[in-house]
Amino acid sequence: MFVYKLLVLFNVVNFIFCDDLTVTTKYGQVKGRIQTMLDNSTYYAWQGIPYAAPPIGKLRFQAPTEPSSWSGVKNTTKNSNVCYQVKSDSPNENEDCLYLNVYVPSNRGSEKLPVLFWIYGGAFRGGSSSFNSVGPDRIIAEGVIVVSHNYRIGPFGFLSTGDTVVPGNAGLKDQAFALKWTFENIAAFGGDPNKIVIAGQSAGSASVGYQLLSTKNQGLFRGAIQQSGSPLNEWSYMSDPKPYVSSLISVIDANATVGTDSSAQLAYLQSLNASVIDAASKSTTPTLTLPVVEPEHDGAFITQKMFEAFAAGNYNKVPVIIGCNSEEDLFLSKSSAYVRQIGQRYDDNPHALLPVNLVTDDSNKDELAAQIKKFYIDGDDEFKSRYDAVIRFGSDSGFTRGAIKQGELMSAFNDVYFYIFSYDGKLGGWNKNVTGAEKVTHGEDLYYIWVHRGTTSNEDLSKYPESDQLTSQRIVKMWTNFAKTLNPTPDNSTLLQGVTWPKVNATNYQYLDIDTDLEVKNTPKLSYPFWKAAYESYGTRPYVTY
């Protein structure tokens, strides 16, 4: 331990006095650059640091491994390759993509700073760590280091044969590997390894929840922020991954004679060029690869059902901020035909309204489906003519119900701060509303936290209404307060209107409503008591999602 402290001290001193921004990491030296912000202040950026070996050849679909050390100084001043994307294609896609970025305030002094470890979203099909067009400026300005990283997505990150041949969750293991790298190396950049908070949005938020659930991460972080995603959301979990493997192979070659043997399937897929797998991933049925509950084996990331693990306290019990936007599925309204199509499906097949975990007794399905329809449409209308009902049901089923339940389960073991982001501002970038539904859709919160440059720039907040500016300042302040103190409202702040954000209590579920004003309220989403009663009346434990 004494030697480790000396190494940390050496790295910090080296950081302070190295004018060319050369830092010594565990694997070799890296050179950074200076980034200028809109107000002409600066921060330091190291981009494209390898945190794991390239996951190619026999490492494809497998857990990440240590990178090779290097001699000399590696120039880390631009973004790396991005991992293969299912949702889009670009010249920067590459299987060699396991790199991370470190962003450090330039006026940090000698004090070791807290760290925000960011996990991007993208439905486990897209996304990257690139901050070329999206910058950490607002977080940096509050004296917090930001680390972002690439992790494998699509089949490269989440393909599983359902056994130990390809146990799955390679993308989650990438995240954990990058987190471990951060814990071991961040002191060299002026960060405090004992003050790391992990954070993410959408699939990144669900990933944060999975990192909480993996006890292999114990001690690597001290807090978590989850924005609009939970492992308890049904879209973040795959119960039977095997059919995807067969589908992927059949799309690549309909005449392939690989069969269903896992080892043969792995050998076949590892023999192909990565671009072939990437192209085929856009046409598979099922269309998604997602996190799985792995069989017990050395190196398993998660082996217990997510709901039951949270309920039993089998996770990393650290303080957590968790919440949602007020109407996550409002983005569906950009296509009225699609909303009508979803509504028609619910009208034609009411059982489609039922969560996976509910009603194993067929005799109760009609009864519960009727109750759900009555709750969302209190009258004689049908879903196809009630866009608001389709959207509200989708928001609750896809996002809020699972996040609220995760917060409730964790509150028995650790501090939980729940929020609803309901401020409908120009900065959020969404201007289409539906009568009867709330107004803030999935992803709007990101624009209040991160700087977007380019044609849709929000870098200059003065171009937006004062209430937009205040909302951005408030959420950034609360998030960075949490990174520093594990309390989003540690003092009586004028900016935060003197509000004290209460911790969740399962018997008195208080939360912070982030709107034009900050306000403490009770019972996030009035639909939650309905769903909680439905699970208690019709559900049978054990649950996986919620």
Coordinates of C-alpha atoms in Angstrom, one line a residue:
M1 CA 0.0 0.0 0.0
F2 CA 2.9 2.4 0.8
V3 CA 4.4 1.7 -2.6
Y4 CA 1.1 2.3 -4.3
K5 CA 0.7 5.7 -2.5
L6 CA 4.2 6.7 -3.6
L7 CA 3.3 5.8 -7.2
V8 CA 0.1 7.8 -7.0
L9 CA 2.1 10.8 -5.6
F10 CA 4.7 10.5 -8.3
N11 CA 2.0 10.5 -11.0
V12 CA 0.3 13.5 -9.6
V13 CA 3.5 15.5 -9.4
N14 CA 4.4 14.3 -12.9
F15 CA 1.1 15.6 -14.1
I16 CA 1.5 19.0 -12.5
F17 CA 4.9 19.7 -13.9
C18 CA 4.7 18.1 -17.3
D19 CA 4.2 21.1 -19.7
D20 CA 3.6 18.9 -22.7
L21 CA 0.7 17.0 -20.9
T22 CA 2.6 13.7 -20.9
V23 CA 1.2 11.4 -18.2
T24 CA 2.5 8.0 -17.1
T25 CA -0.1 5.2 -17.0
K26 CA 0.2 1.6 -16.0
Y27 CA 0.9 0.6 -19.6
G28 CA 2.9 3.5 -20.9
Q29 CA 3.1 7.3 -21.4
V30 CA 0.3 9.3 -23.1
K31 CA 0.3 12.8 -24.4
G32 CA -2.8 15.0 -24.2
R33 CA -3.9 18.3 -25.6
I34 CA -5.6 21.6 -24.6
Q35 CA -9.3 22.2 -25.4
T36 CA -10.6 25.8 -25.3
M37 CA -14.1 26.4 -24.1
L38 CA -16.5 29.2 -25.3
D39 CA -15.4 31.5 -22.5
N40 CA -11.8 31.0 -23.5
S41 CA -11.1 28.9 -20.4
T42 CA -9.4 25.6 -21.1
Y43 CA -9.3 21.9 -20.0
Y44 CA -6.9 19.0 -20.8
A45 CA -8.0 16.1 -23.0
W46 CA -6.4 12.7 -23.5
Q47 CA -8.3 10.9 -26.3
G48 CA -7.9 7.3 -27.6
I49 CA -6.1 5.7 -24.7
P50 CA -6.2 1.9 -25.0
Y51 CA -7.7 0.3 -21.9
A52 CA -7.9 -3.3 -23.3
A53 CA -6.4 -5.5 -26.0
P54 CA -8.1 -5.3 -29.4
P55 CA -11.0 -7.8 -29.2
I56 CA -10.2 -9.5 -32.5
G57 CA -9.6 -13.1 -33.6
K58 CA -10.1 -15.5 -30.8
L59 CA -11.0 -12.6 -28.5
R60 CA -14.1 -11.7 -30.5
F61 CA -17.3 -12.1 -28.3
Q62 CA -15.1 -12.8 -25.3
A63 CA -14.3 -10.8 -22.1
P64 CA -11.7 -8.0 -22.5
T65 CA -8.1 -8.6 -21.7
E66 CA -5.1 -6.5 -20.7
P67 CA -3.6 -4.2 -23.4
S68 CA 0.0 -4.5 -24.3
S69 CA 2.4 -2.0 -22.8
W70 CA 4.2 0.4 -25.1
S71 CA 7.5 2.3 -25.1
G72 CA 7.9 6.0 -25.9
V73 CA 5.0 8.4 -25.7
K74 CA 1.6 7.6 -27.3
N75 CA -0.1 10.6 -28.9
T76 CA -3.6 10.6 -27.5
T77 CA -5.0 13.8 -28.9
K78 CA -7.9 12.6 -31.1
N79 CA -10.8 10.2 -30.9
S80 CA -10.2 6.5 -31.6
N81 CA -12.2 4.2 -33.8
V82 CA -15.8 3.6 -32.7
C83 CA -17.1 0.1 -32.2
Y84 CA -19.2 -1.5 -34.9
Q85 CA -22.7 0.1 -34.9
V86 CA -25.9 -1.7 -35.7
K87 CA -27.9 1.5 -36.2
S88 CA -25.5 3.2 -38.6
D89 CA -22.3 2.9 -40.6
S90 CA -19.2 5.1 -40.7
P91 CA -15.6 4.9 -41.9
N92 CA -14.5 5.0 -38.2
E93 CA -16.1 1.6 -37.3
N94 CA -13.6 -1.0 -36.3
E95 CA -13.4 -4.0 -34.1
D96 CA -10.3 -2.5 -32.5
C97 CA -12.2 0.1 -30.5
L98 CA -11.6 -0.4 -26.8
Y99 CA -10.2 3.1 -26.0
L100 CA -11.1 5.8 -23.5
N101 CA -10.8 9.5 -23.0
V102 CA -9.9 11.6 -19.9
Y103 CA -10.9 15.2 -19.6
V104 CA -9.4 17.3 -16.7
P105 CA -9.9 20.9 -15.5
S106 CA -6.7 22.9 -16.3
N107 CA -7.1 25.0 -13.1
R108 CA -7.2 22.0 -10.8
G109 CA -4.3 22.9 -8.5
S110 CA -2.8 20.2 -6.4
E111 CA -6.1 18.7 -5.0
K112 CA -7.2 15.4 -6.4
L113 CA -10.6 15.8 -8.1
P114 CA -13.7 13.6 -8.2
V115 CA -14.4 11.7 -11.4
L116 CA -17.5 11.2 -13.4
F117 CA -17.2 7.9 -15.4
W118 CA -19.8 8.2 -18.3
I119 CA -21.4 5.3 -20.1
Y120 CA -23.2 6.2 -23.4
G121 CA -26.6 5.0 -24.4
G122 CA -27.8 3.8 -27.8
A123 CA -30.1 0.7 -27.1
F124 CA -27.0 -1.5 -26.9
R125 CA -26.8 -1.1 -30.7
G126 CA -25.1 2.3 -31.1
G127 CA -23.1 5.0 -29.5
S128 CA -19.5 6.0 -28.8
S129 CA -17.3 7.9 -26.4
S130 CA -16.6 10.6 -28.9
F131 CA -16.8 14.1 -27.5
N132 CA -15.9 15.9 -30.8
S133 CA -19.4 17.1 -31.2
V134 CA -20.5 16.6 -27.6
G135 CA -18.3 18.1 -24.9
P136 CA -17.9 17.7 -21.2
D137 CA -17.3 21.5 -20.7
R138 CA -20.1 22.1 -18.2
I139 CA -19.1 19.2 -15.9
I140 CA -15.4 20.2 -16.2
A141 CA -16.2 23.8 -15.3
E142 CA -17.5 22.5 -11.9
G143 CA -14.1 20.9 -11.1
V144 CA -14.9 17.3 -12.0
I145 CA -12.9 15.0 -14.2
V146 CA -14.8 13.2 -16.9
V147 CA -13.9 9.8 -18.3
S148 CA -15.7 8.3 -21.3
H149 CA -15.0 5.0 -23.1
N150 CA -16.1 2.8 -26.0
Y151 CA -17.6 -0.5 -25.2
R152 CA -18.7 -3.2 -27.7
I153 CA -22.4 -3.1 -28.8
G154 CA -24.6 -5.2 -31.1
P155 CA -23.4 -8.8 -31.6
F156 CA -19.8 -7.9 -30.8
G157 CA -20.8 -6.8 -27.3
F158 CA -23.8 -8.9 -26.5
L159 CA -24.0 -12.0 -28.5
S160 CA -24.4 -15.1 -26.3
T161 CA -24.8 -18.8 -27.0
G162 CA -26.5 -19.2 -23.6
D163 CA -23.7 -21.3 -22.2
T164 CA -20.0 -20.8 -21.2
V165 CA -18.8 -21.0 -24.8
V166 CA -20.0 -17.4 -25.3
P167 CA -21.6 -16.4 -22.0
G168 CA -22.4 -12.9 -23.2
N169 CA -22.2 -9.4 -21.7
A170 CA -18.9 -8.6 -23.3
G171 CA -20.0 -5.0 -23.6
L172 CA -20.8 -4.8 -19.9
K173 CA -17.4 -6.4 -19.2
D174 CA -15.7 -3.8 -21.3
Q175 CA -17.4 -1.1 -19.2
A176 CA -16.1 -2.8 -16.0
F177 CA -12.6 -3.1 -17.5
A178 CA -12.5 0.6 -18.4
L179 CA -13.8 1.4 -14.9
K180 CA -10.9 -0.7 -13.4
W181 CA -8.5 1.1 -15.6
T182 CA -9.8 4.4 -14.4
F183 CA -9.5 3.3 -10.7
E184 CA -5.9 2.2 -11.3
N185 CA -4.7 5.2 -13.4
I186 CA -6.8 8.3 -12.7
A187 CA -4.5 9.5 -10.0
A188 CA -1.9 10.1 -12.7
F189 CA -4.3 12.6 -14.2
G190 CA -5.0 14.4 -10.9
G191 CA -8.1 12.4 -10.1
D192 CA -9.1 10.7 -6.9
P193 CA -9.7 6.9 -7.4
N194 CA -11.8 6.9 -4.3
K195 CA -14.2 9.5 -5.6
I196 CA -15.4 7.8 -8.9
V197 CA -19.1 8.1 -9.7
I198 CA -20.4 6.1 -12.6
A199 CA -23.2 7.7 -14.7
G200 CA -25.1 7.0 -17.9
Q201 CA -28.3 7.6 -19.9
S202 CA -30.7 5.2 -21.6
A203 CA -28.8 1.9 -22.3
G204 CA -26.0 3.7 -20.5
S205 CA -28.2 4.1 -17.5
A206 CA -29.2 0.5 -17.6
S207 CA -25.5 -0.4 -17.9
V208 CA -24.9 1.6 -14.7
G209 CA -27.5 -0.5 -13.0
Y210 CA -25.8 -3.6 -14.3
Q211 CA -22.4 -2.3 -12.9
L212 CA -24.2 -1.9 -9.6
L213 CA -25.3 -5.6 -9.8
S214 CA -21.8 -7.0 -10.6
T215 CA -20.1 -7.5 -7.3
K216 CA -16.8 -7.9 -9.2
N217 CA -16.8 -4.0 -9.2
Q218 CA -16.9 -3.7 -5.5
G219 CA -14.7 -0.8 -4.4
L220 CA -14.2 0.7 -7.9
F221 CA -16.8 3.4 -7.5
R222 CA -18.6 5.2 -4.7
G223 CA -21.8 6.4 -6.3
A224 CA -24.0 6.1 -9.4
I225 CA -26.3 8.3 -11.6
Q226 CA -28.9 6.6 -13.7
Q227 CA -30.8 8.7 -16.3
S228 CA -33.7 7.0 -18.0
G229 CA -32.8 3.3 -17.9
S230 CA -32.7 0.4 -15.5
P231 CA -31.8 -3.3 -15.7
L232 CA -35.5 -3.8 -14.6
N233 CA -36.7 -2.4 -17.9
E234 CA -37.7 -5.2 -20.2
W235 CA -35.8 -3.8 -23.2
S236 CA -32.5 -4.1 -21.3
Y237 CA -32.5 -7.9 -21.0
M238 CA -32.6 -11.0 -23.2
S239 CA -34.0 -14.1 -21.7
D240 CA -33.1 -16.5 -24.6
P241 CA -30.1 -15.4 -26.6
K242 CA -29.6 -18.6 -28.6
P243 CA -32.0 -17.9 -31.5
Y244 CA -30.2 -14.7 -32.3
V245 CA -27.0 -16.6 -33.0
S246 CA -28.7 -18.9 -35.5
S247 CA -30.5 -16.0 -37.1
L248 CA -27.2 -14.1 -37.5
I249 CA -25.5 -17.1 -39.2
S250 CA -28.5 -17.7 -41.5
V251 CA -28.5 -14.0 -42.6
I252 CA -24.7 -14.3 -43.4
D253 CA -25.2 -17.6 -45.3
A254 CA -28.6 -19.3 -45.6
N255 CA -26.8 -22.5 -46.6
A256 CA -24.4 -22.6 -43.6
T257 CA -24.3 -26.0 -42.1
V258 CA -23.0 -24.9 -38.6
G259 CA -26.1 -26.2 -36.7
T260 CA -26.8 -25.3 -33.2
D261 CA -23.6 -26.5 -31.5
S262 CA -22.2 -23.5 -29.6
S263 CA -18.5 -24.2 -30.3
A264 CA -19.2 -24.7 -34.0
Q265 CA -21.2 -21.4 -34.1
L266 CA -18.4 -19.6 -32.4
A267 CA -15.7 -21.0 -34.7
Y268 CA -17.7 -20.0 -37.7
L269 CA -18.4 -16.4 -36.5
Q270 CA -14.8 -15.9 -35.5
S271 CA -13.6 -17.0 -39.0
L272 CA -15.5 -14.1 -40.7
N273 CA -14.5 -10.5 -41.4
A274 CA -16.0 -8.3 -38.8
S275 CA -17.7 -6.2 -41.5
V276 CA -19.7 -9.2 -42.6
I277 CA -21.1 -9.7 -39.1
D278 CA -21.9 -6.0 -38.8
A279 CA -23.8 -6.0 -42.1
A280 CA -25.8 -9.1 -41.1
S281 CA -26.7 -7.6 -37.7
K282 CA -29.0 -5.1 -39.4
S283 CA -31.3 -7.9 -40.7
T284 CA -31.6 -10.4 -37.9
T285 CA -34.7 -11.7 -36.2
P286 CA -34.7 -11.1 -33.3
T287 CA -33.2 -7.7 -34.1
L288 CA -31.3 -7.1 -30.8
T289 CA -28.6 -8.6 -28.7
L290 CA -28.9 -7.5 -25.1
P291 CA -27.5 -8.3 -21.6
V292 CA -28.2 -11.7 -20.2
V293 CA -28.1 -13.6 -16.9
E294 CA -25.0 -15.8 -17.4
P295 CA -24.5 -19.4 -16.2
E296 CA -22.2 -19.7 -13.2
H297 CA -18.6 -19.7 -14.3
D298 CA -15.3 -17.9 -13.6
G299 CA -15.5 -14.5 -15.0
A300 CA -19.3 -14.3 -15.0
F301 CA -20.5 -10.7 -14.9
I302 CA -24.0 -11.3 -13.5
T303 CA -25.7 -14.7 -12.6
Q304 CA -28.7 -13.6 -10.5
K305 CA -32.0 -12.3 -11.7
M306 CA -31.8 -8.5 -11.6
F307 CA -35.0 -7.8 -9.6
E308 CA -34.2 -10.5 -7.0
A309 CA -30.6 -9.2 -6.6
F310 CA -31.8 -5.7 -5.9
A311 CA -34.5 -7.0 -3.6
A312 CA -32.0 -9.1 -1.6
G313 CA -29.3 -6.4 -1.5
N314 CA -26.9 -8.4 -3.6
Y315 CA -25.3 -5.4 -5.4
N316 CA -22.8 -2.6 -4.8
K317 CA -24.7 -0.6 -2.2
V318 CA -23.6 3.0 -2.9
P319 CA -25.6 6.2 -3.0
V320 CA -27.6 6.5 -6.3
I321 CA -29.4 9.2 -8.2
I322 CA -32.0 7.6 -10.5
G323 CA -34.8 9.0 -12.5
C324 CA -36.6 9.6 -15.8
N325 CA -37.9 12.3 -18.1
S326 CA -41.6 13.0 -17.7
E327 CA -42.7 11.3 -20.9
E328 CA -40.0 9.1 -22.3
D329 CA -42.0 7.7 -25.2
L330 CA -43.1 11.1 -26.5
F331 CA -40.6 10.8 -29.3
L332 CA -43.0 8.3 -30.9
S333 CA -45.3 11.2 -31.8
K334 CA -43.0 12.2 -34.6
S335 CA -44.9 9.5 -36.6
S336 CA -48.6 9.5 -36.0
A337 CA -49.0 6.5 -38.3
Y338 CA -46.6 4.5 -36.1
V339 CA -48.4 5.4 -32.9
R340 CA -51.7 4.4 -34.5
Q341 CA -50.1 1.1 -35.6
I342 CA -49.0 0.4 -32.0
G343 CA -52.5 1.3 -30.7
Q344 CA -54.1 -1.0 -33.2
R345 CA -51.9 -3.9 -32.0
Y346 CA -53.0 -3.3 -28.4
D347 CA -56.7 -3.2 -29.6
D348 CA -56.3 -6.4 -31.6
N349 CA -54.2 -8.2 -29.0
P350 CA -54.8 -6.8 -25.4
H351 CA -52.4 -9.4 -24.0
A352 CA -49.6 -7.4 -25.6
L353 CA -50.2 -4.9 -22.7
L354 CA -49.1 -7.5 -20.1
P355 CA -45.5 -7.3 -18.7
V356 CA -43.4 -10.5 -19.2
N357 CA -43.4 -11.2 -15.5
L358 CA -47.1 -11.0 -15.0
V359 CA -50.0 -13.5 -15.2
T360 CA -48.7 -17.1 -15.6
D361 CA -52.4 -18.2 -15.2
D362 CA -54.1 -17.8 -18.6
S363 CA -57.5 -17.3 -17.0
N364 CA -56.3 -13.9 -15.5
K365 CA -54.9 -12.4 -18.7
D366 CA -58.1 -11.0 -20.0
E367 CA -58.9 -9.5 -16.6
L368 CA -55.6 -7.7 -16.2
A369 CA -55.5 -6.5 -19.8
A370 CA -58.9 -4.9 -19.3
Q371 CA -57.7 -3.2 -16.1
I372 CA -54.7 -1.8 -17.9
K373 CA -56.8 -0.5 -20.8
K374 CA -59.3 1.1 -18.3
F375 CA -56.4 2.8 -16.4
Y376 CA -54.9 4.4 -19.6
I377 CA -58.2 4.9 -21.4
D378 CA -61.0 5.6 -19.0
G379 CA -63.9 5.4 -21.5
D380 CA -65.0 3.7 -24.7
D381 CA -62.1 4.8 -26.8
E382 CA -59.6 2.5 -28.4
F383 CA -55.8 2.8 -28.2
K384 CA -55.6 3.5 -32.0
S385 CA -57.4 6.7 -31.5
R386 CA -55.7 7.7 -28.2
Y387 CA -52.1 8.7 -29.0
D388 CA -51.7 10.0 -25.5
A389 CA -52.6 6.5 -24.0
V390 CA -50.2 4.7 -26.3
I391 CA -47.4 7.1 -25.3
R392 CA -48.1 7.1 -21.6
F393 CA -48.4 3.3 -21.5
G394 CA -45.1 3.1 -23.4
S395 CA -43.3 5.5 -21.1
D396 CA -44.4 3.6 -18.0
S397 CA -43.8 0.2 -19.4
G398 CA -40.5 1.0 -21.1
F399 CA -38.9 3.3 -18.5
T400 CA -40.5 4.7 -15.4
R401 CA -42.0 1.6 -13.8
G402 CA -38.7 -0.2 -13.7
A403 CA -36.7 2.8 -12.6
I404 CA -39.1 3.7 -9.8
K405 CA -39.1 0.1 -8.6
Q406 CA -35.3 -0.1 -8.6
G407 CA -35.2 3.0 -6.5
E408 CA -37.7 1.6 -4.1
L409 CA -35.8 -1.7 -3.8
M410 CA -32.4 0.0 -3.2
S411 CA -33.8 2.4 -0.7
A412 CA -33.9 -0.5 1.8
F413 CA -30.1 -0.7 1.7
N414 CA -28.5 2.6 0.5
D415 CA -29.2 6.3 -0.1
V416 CA -31.4 6.8 -3.2
Y417 CA -32.4 10.2 -4.8
F418 CA -35.2 9.9 -7.3
Y419 CA -36.1 12.6 -9.9
I420 CA -38.5 13.4 -12.7
F421 CA -37.1 15.8 -15.3
S422 CA -40.2 17.6 -16.5
Y423 CA -38.8 21.0 -17.7
D424 CA -40.0 21.5 -21.3
G425 CA -37.4 24.0 -22.7
K426 CA -36.0 25.0 -26.1
L427 CA -32.7 23.6 -25.1
G428 CA -34.1 20.0 -25.0
G429 CA -34.6 20.1 -28.8
W430 CA -38.1 18.7 -28.8
N431 CA -41.1 20.8 -29.7
K432 CA -43.9 18.3 -30.5
N433 CA -46.5 17.6 -27.8
V434 CA -49.5 15.4 -27.4
T435 CA -52.6 16.5 -25.5
G436 CA -53.0 14.3 -22.5
A437 CA -49.3 13.3 -22.2
E438 CA -46.4 15.0 -20.4
K439 CA -43.9 17.0 -22.4
V440 CA -40.3 15.9 -22.0
T441 CA -39.2 13.0 -24.1
H442 CA -36.3 10.5 -24.0
G443 CA -32.9 12.1 -24.2
E444 CA -33.8 15.8 -23.7
D445 CA -32.0 15.9 -20.4
L446 CA -28.6 15.3 -22.2
Y447 CA -28.7 18.7 -23.8
Y448 CA -28.8 20.4 -20.4
I449 CA -25.7 18.6 -19.3
W450 CA -23.4 18.1 -22.3
V451 CA -22.2 20.7 -24.8
H452 CA -23.3 20.0 -28.4
R453 CA -21.2 21.7 -31.1
G454 CA -21.9 21.9 -34.8
T455 CA -25.1 22.8 -36.6
T456 CA -27.3 22.1 -33.5
S457 CA -24.9 23.8 -31.1
N458 CA -26.0 24.5 -27.6
E459 CA -22.6 25.7 -26.5
D460 CA -23.7 29.3 -26.0
L461 CA -26.4 29.1 -23.4
S462 CA -27.0 32.8 -23.6
K463 CA -28.9 32.1 -26.9
Y464 CA -31.5 30.2 -24.9
P465 CA -34.3 31.5 -22.5
E466 CA -33.2 32.3 -19.0
S467 CA -35.2 29.4 -17.6
D468 CA -33.3 27.0 -19.9
Q469 CA -30.0 28.4 -18.7
L470 CA -31.1 28.0 -15.1
T471 CA -32.3 24.5 -15.6
S472 CA -28.9 23.5 -17.2
Q473 CA -27.0 25.2 -14.4
R474 CA -29.1 23.4 -11.7
I475 CA -28.9 19.9 -13.1
V476 CA -25.1 20.3 -13.7
K477 CA -24.7 21.6 -10.2
M478 CA -26.7 18.8 -8.6
W479 CA -24.8 16.1 -10.6
T480 CA -21.4 17.5 -9.8
N481 CA -22.4 18.1 -6.1
F482 CA -23.2 14.4 -6.0
A483 CA -19.8 13.5 -7.6
K484 CA -18.1 15.6 -4.9
T485 CA -20.1 14.8 -1.8
L486 CA -22.6 12.0 -2.7
N487 CA -25.4 14.5 -1.9
P488 CA -26.9 16.5 -4.8
T489 CA -28.0 19.3 -2.4
P490 CA -25.4 19.4 0.3
D491 CA -26.1 23.0 1.3
N492 CA -28.6 25.9 1.1
S493 CA -28.0 27.0 -2.4
T494 CA -29.7 30.0 -4.0
L495 CA -29.2 28.5 -7.5
L496 CA -31.1 25.4 -6.2
Q497 CA -33.8 27.5 -4.6
G498 CA -32.8 26.3 -1.1
V499 CA -34.2 22.9 -1.9
T500 CA -33.1 19.8 0.0
W501 CA -33.5 16.7 -2.1
P502 CA -34.9 14.0 0.2
K503 CA -33.9 10.3 0.1
V504 CA -36.3 7.7 -1.1
N505 CA -38.4 6.0 1.5
A506 CA -40.4 3.1 0.3
T507 CA -43.4 4.0 2.5
N508 CA -43.2 7.7 1.5
Y509 CA -41.8 7.9 -2.0
Q510 CA -40.5 11.5 -2.3
Y511 CA -38.7 12.7 -5.3
L512 CA -37.4 15.9 -6.9
D513 CA -39.4 17.3 -9.8
I514 CA -37.0 19.2 -12.0
D515 CA -39.2 21.8 -13.8
T516 CA -39.1 25.6 -14.1
D517 CA -38.8 25.4 -10.3
L518 CA -37.3 22.6 -8.2
E519 CA -40.0 21.0 -6.1
V520 CA -40.1 18.0 -3.8
K521 CA -43.2 15.9 -4.5
N522 CA -44.6 12.5 -3.6
T523 CA -45.2 9.4 -5.7
P524 CA -43.3 9.7 -9.0
K525 CA -45.8 8.9 -11.7
L526 CA -49.4 8.3 -10.5
S527 CA -49.4 5.2 -12.6
Y528 CA -46.9 3.5 -10.3
P529 CA -49.4 2.5 -7.6
F530 CA -51.5 0.9 -10.2
W531 CA -48.6 -1.2 -11.5
K532 CA -47.4 -2.1 -8.1
A533 CA -50.9 -3.3 -7.2
A534 CA -51.0 -5.3 -10.4
Y535 CA -47.8 -7.1 -9.6
E536 CA -48.9 -7.8 -6.1
S537 CA -52.2 -9.3 -7.3
Y538 CA -51.1 -11.1 -10.5
G539 CA -47.4 -11.6 -10.3
T540 CA -45.4 -14.5 -9.0
R541 CA -41.8 -14.2 -7.8
P542 CA -39.0 -14.6 -8.7
Y543 CA -39.0 -11.7 -11.1
V544 CA -36.2 -10.7 -13.6
T545 CA -37.5 -7.3 -14.8
Y546 CA -40.4 -5.2 -13.6

